PDB file of C-alpha atoms in Angstrom:
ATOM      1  CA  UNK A 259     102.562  57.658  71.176  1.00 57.00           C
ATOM      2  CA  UNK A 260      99.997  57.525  73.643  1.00 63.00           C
ATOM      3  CA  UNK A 261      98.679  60.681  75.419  1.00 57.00           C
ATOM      4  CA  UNK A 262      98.532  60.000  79.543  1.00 61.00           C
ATOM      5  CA  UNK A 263      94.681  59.601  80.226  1.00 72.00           C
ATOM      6  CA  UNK A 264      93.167  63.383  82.627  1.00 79.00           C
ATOM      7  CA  UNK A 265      92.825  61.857  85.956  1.00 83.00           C
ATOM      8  CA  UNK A 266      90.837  63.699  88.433  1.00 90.00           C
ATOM      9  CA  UNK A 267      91.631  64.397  91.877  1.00 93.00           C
ATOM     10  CA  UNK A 268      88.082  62.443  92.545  1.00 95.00           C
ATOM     11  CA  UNK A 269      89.934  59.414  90.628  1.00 94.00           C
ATOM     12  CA  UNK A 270      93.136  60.060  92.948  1.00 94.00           C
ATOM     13  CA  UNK A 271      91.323  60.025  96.150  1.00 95.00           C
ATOM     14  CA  UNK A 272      89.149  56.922  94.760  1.00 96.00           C
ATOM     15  CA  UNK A 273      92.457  55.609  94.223  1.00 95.00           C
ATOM     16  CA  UNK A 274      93.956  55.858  97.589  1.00 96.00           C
ATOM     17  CA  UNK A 275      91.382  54.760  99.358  1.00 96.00           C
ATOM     18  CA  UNK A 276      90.516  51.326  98.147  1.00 95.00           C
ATOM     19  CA  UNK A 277      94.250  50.737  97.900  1.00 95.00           C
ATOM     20  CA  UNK A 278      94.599  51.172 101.640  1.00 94.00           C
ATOM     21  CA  UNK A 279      91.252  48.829 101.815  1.00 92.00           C
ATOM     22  CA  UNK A 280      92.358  46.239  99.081  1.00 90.00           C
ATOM     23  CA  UNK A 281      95.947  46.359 101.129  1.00 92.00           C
ATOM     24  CA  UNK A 282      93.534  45.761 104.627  1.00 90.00           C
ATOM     25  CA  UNK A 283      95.211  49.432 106.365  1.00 93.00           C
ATOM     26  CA  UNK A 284      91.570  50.132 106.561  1.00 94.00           C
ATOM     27  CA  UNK A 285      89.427  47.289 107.912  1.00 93.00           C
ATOM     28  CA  UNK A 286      85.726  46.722 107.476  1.00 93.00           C
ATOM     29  CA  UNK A 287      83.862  48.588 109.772  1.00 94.00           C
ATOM     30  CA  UNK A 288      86.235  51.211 110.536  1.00 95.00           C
ATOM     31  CA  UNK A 289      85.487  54.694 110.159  1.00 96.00           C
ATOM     32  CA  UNK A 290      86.440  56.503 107.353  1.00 96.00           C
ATOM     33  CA  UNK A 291      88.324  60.267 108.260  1.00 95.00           C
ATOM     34  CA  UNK A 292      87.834  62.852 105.488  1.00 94.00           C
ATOM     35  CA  UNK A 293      89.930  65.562 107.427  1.00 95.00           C
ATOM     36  CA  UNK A 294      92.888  63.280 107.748  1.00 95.00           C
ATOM     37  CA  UNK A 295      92.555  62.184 103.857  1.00 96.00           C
ATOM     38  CA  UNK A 296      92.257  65.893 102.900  1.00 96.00           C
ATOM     39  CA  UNK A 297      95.351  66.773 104.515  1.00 96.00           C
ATOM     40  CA  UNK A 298      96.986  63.906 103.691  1.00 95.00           C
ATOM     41  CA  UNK A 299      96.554  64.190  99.721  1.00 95.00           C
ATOM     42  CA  UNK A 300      96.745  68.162 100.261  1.00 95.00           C
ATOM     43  CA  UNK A 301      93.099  68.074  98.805  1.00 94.00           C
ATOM     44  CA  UNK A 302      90.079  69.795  99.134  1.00 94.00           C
ATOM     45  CA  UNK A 303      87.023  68.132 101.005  1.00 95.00           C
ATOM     46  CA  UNK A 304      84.913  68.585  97.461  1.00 96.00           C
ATOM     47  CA  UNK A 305      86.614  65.765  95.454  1.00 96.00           C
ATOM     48  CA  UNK A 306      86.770  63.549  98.825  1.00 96.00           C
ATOM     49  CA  UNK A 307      83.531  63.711  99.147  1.00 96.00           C
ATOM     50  CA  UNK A 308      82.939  62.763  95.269  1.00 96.00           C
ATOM     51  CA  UNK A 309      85.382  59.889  95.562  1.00 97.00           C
ATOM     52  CA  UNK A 310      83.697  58.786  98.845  1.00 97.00           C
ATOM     53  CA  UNK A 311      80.223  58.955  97.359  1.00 96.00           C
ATOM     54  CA  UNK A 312      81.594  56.746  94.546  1.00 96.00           C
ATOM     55  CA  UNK A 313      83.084  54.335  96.669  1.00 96.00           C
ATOM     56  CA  UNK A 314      79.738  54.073  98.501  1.00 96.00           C
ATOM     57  CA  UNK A 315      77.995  53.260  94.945  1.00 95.00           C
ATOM     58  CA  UNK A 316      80.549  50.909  94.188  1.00 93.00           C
ATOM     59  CA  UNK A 317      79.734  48.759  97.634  1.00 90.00           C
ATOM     60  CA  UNK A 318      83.594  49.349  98.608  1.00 93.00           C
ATOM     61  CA  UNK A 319      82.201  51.937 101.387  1.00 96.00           C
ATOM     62  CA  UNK A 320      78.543  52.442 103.511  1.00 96.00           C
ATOM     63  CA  UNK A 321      77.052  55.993 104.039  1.00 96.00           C
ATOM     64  CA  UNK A 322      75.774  56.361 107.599  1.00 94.00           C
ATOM     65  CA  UNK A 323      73.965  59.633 107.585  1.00 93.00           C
ATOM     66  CA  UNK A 324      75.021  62.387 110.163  1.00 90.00           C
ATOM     67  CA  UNK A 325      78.300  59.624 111.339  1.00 91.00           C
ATOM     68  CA  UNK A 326      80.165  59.562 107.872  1.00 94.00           C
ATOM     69  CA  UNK A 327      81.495  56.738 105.697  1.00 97.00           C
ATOM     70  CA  UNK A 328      82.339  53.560 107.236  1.00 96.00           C
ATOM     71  CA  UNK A 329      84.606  50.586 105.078  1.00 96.00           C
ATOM     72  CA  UNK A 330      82.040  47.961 103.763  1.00 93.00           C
ATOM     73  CA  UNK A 331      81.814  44.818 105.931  1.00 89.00           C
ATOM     74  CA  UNK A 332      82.492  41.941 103.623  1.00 78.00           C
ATOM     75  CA  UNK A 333      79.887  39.446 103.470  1.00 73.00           C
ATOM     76  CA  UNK A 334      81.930  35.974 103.668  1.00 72.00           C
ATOM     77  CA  UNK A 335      79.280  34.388 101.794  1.00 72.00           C
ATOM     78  CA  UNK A 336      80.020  36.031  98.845  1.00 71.00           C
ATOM     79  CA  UNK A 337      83.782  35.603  99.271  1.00 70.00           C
ATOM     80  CA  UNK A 338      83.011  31.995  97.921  1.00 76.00           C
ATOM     81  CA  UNK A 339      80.733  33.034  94.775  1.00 77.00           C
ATOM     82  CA  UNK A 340      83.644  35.233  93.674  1.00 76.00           C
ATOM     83  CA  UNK A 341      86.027  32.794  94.287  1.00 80.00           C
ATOM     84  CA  UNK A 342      84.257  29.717  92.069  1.00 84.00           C
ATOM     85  CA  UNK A 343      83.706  32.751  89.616  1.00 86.00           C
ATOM     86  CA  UNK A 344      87.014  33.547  89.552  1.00 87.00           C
ATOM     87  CA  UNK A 345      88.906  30.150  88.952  1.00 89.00           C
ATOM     88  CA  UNK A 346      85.537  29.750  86.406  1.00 89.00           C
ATOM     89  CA  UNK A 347      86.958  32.628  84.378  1.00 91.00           C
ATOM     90  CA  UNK A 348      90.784  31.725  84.899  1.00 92.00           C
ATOM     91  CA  UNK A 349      89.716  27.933  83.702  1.00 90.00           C
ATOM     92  CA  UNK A 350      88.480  29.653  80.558  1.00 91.00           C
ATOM     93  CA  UNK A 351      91.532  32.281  80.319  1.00 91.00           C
ATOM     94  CA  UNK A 352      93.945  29.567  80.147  1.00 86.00           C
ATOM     95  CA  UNK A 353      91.166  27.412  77.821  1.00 88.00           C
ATOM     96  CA  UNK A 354      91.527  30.060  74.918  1.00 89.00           C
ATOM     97  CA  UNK A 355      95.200  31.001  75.496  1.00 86.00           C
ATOM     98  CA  UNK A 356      96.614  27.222  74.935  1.00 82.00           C
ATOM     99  CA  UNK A 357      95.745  27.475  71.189  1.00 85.00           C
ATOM    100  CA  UNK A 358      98.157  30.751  70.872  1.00 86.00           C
ATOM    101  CA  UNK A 359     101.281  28.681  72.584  1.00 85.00           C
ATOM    102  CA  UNK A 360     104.189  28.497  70.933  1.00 88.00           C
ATOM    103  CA  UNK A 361     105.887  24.717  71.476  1.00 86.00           C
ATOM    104  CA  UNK A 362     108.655  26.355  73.282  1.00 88.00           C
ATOM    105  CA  UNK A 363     106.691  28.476  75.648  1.00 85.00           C
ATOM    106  CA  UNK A 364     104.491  25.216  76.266  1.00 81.00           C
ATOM    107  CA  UNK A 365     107.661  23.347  76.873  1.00 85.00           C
ATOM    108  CA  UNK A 366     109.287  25.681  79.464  1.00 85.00           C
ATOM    109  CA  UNK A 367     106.034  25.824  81.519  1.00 81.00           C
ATOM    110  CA  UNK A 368     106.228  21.792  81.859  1.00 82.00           C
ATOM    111  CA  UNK A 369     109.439  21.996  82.609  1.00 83.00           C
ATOM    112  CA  UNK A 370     108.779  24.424  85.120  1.00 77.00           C
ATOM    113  CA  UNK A 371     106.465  22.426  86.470  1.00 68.00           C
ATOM    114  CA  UNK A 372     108.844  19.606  87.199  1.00 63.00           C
ATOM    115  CA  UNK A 373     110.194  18.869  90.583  1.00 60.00           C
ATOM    116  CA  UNK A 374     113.671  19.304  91.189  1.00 53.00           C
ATOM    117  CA  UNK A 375     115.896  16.789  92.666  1.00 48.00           C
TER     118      UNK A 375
END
């Protein structure tokens, strides 16, 4: 049995907020409200601000001193450099994971692939 991995309210509010970015509720550029996430998760400003901070080091959120945290503006340039990273790694996912098919599985993915008419 597993034991459920301590998560902090830091982690929660981390959490929350690049959810609502990843999900685009919060756009780049747009200011980020503290008060309104405190009240919202019924948390103190202490582990916002930790979770906030973290975000910042983690390039999902900018610091502007004496204005507060603002969503990251995403640089479109590197949009494409994750992207040909990406399908790199997904080339090579689906490299080493041929070798483990079983004949059936690889069978019912061609026919899957099939048109139907």
């Amino acid at each position: 049995m597993e034991v459920p991995k301590y998560r902090s309210l830091k982690d929660h509010v981390y959490d929350y907020i690049a959810q609502k970015i990843q999900n685009g509720t919060l756009l780049p550029n747009q200011k980020i409200n503290e008060a309104e996430i405190c009240k919202k998760l019924d948390i103190s400003r202490t582990p916002t601000r930790e979770a906030l901070f973290q975000l910042t080091s983690d390039n999902l959120l900018q610091y502007i001193p004496r204005r507060g945290f603002i969503v990251a503006p995403f640089d479109t340039s590197k949009k494409l450099e994750f992207s040909q990273a990406i399908g790199v790694l997904e080339a090579l996912a689906a490299t080493l994971a041929v070798d483990h098919l079983k004949p059936s599985e690889l069978k019912e993915m061609e026919s899957s692939g099939q048109p139907h008419g």
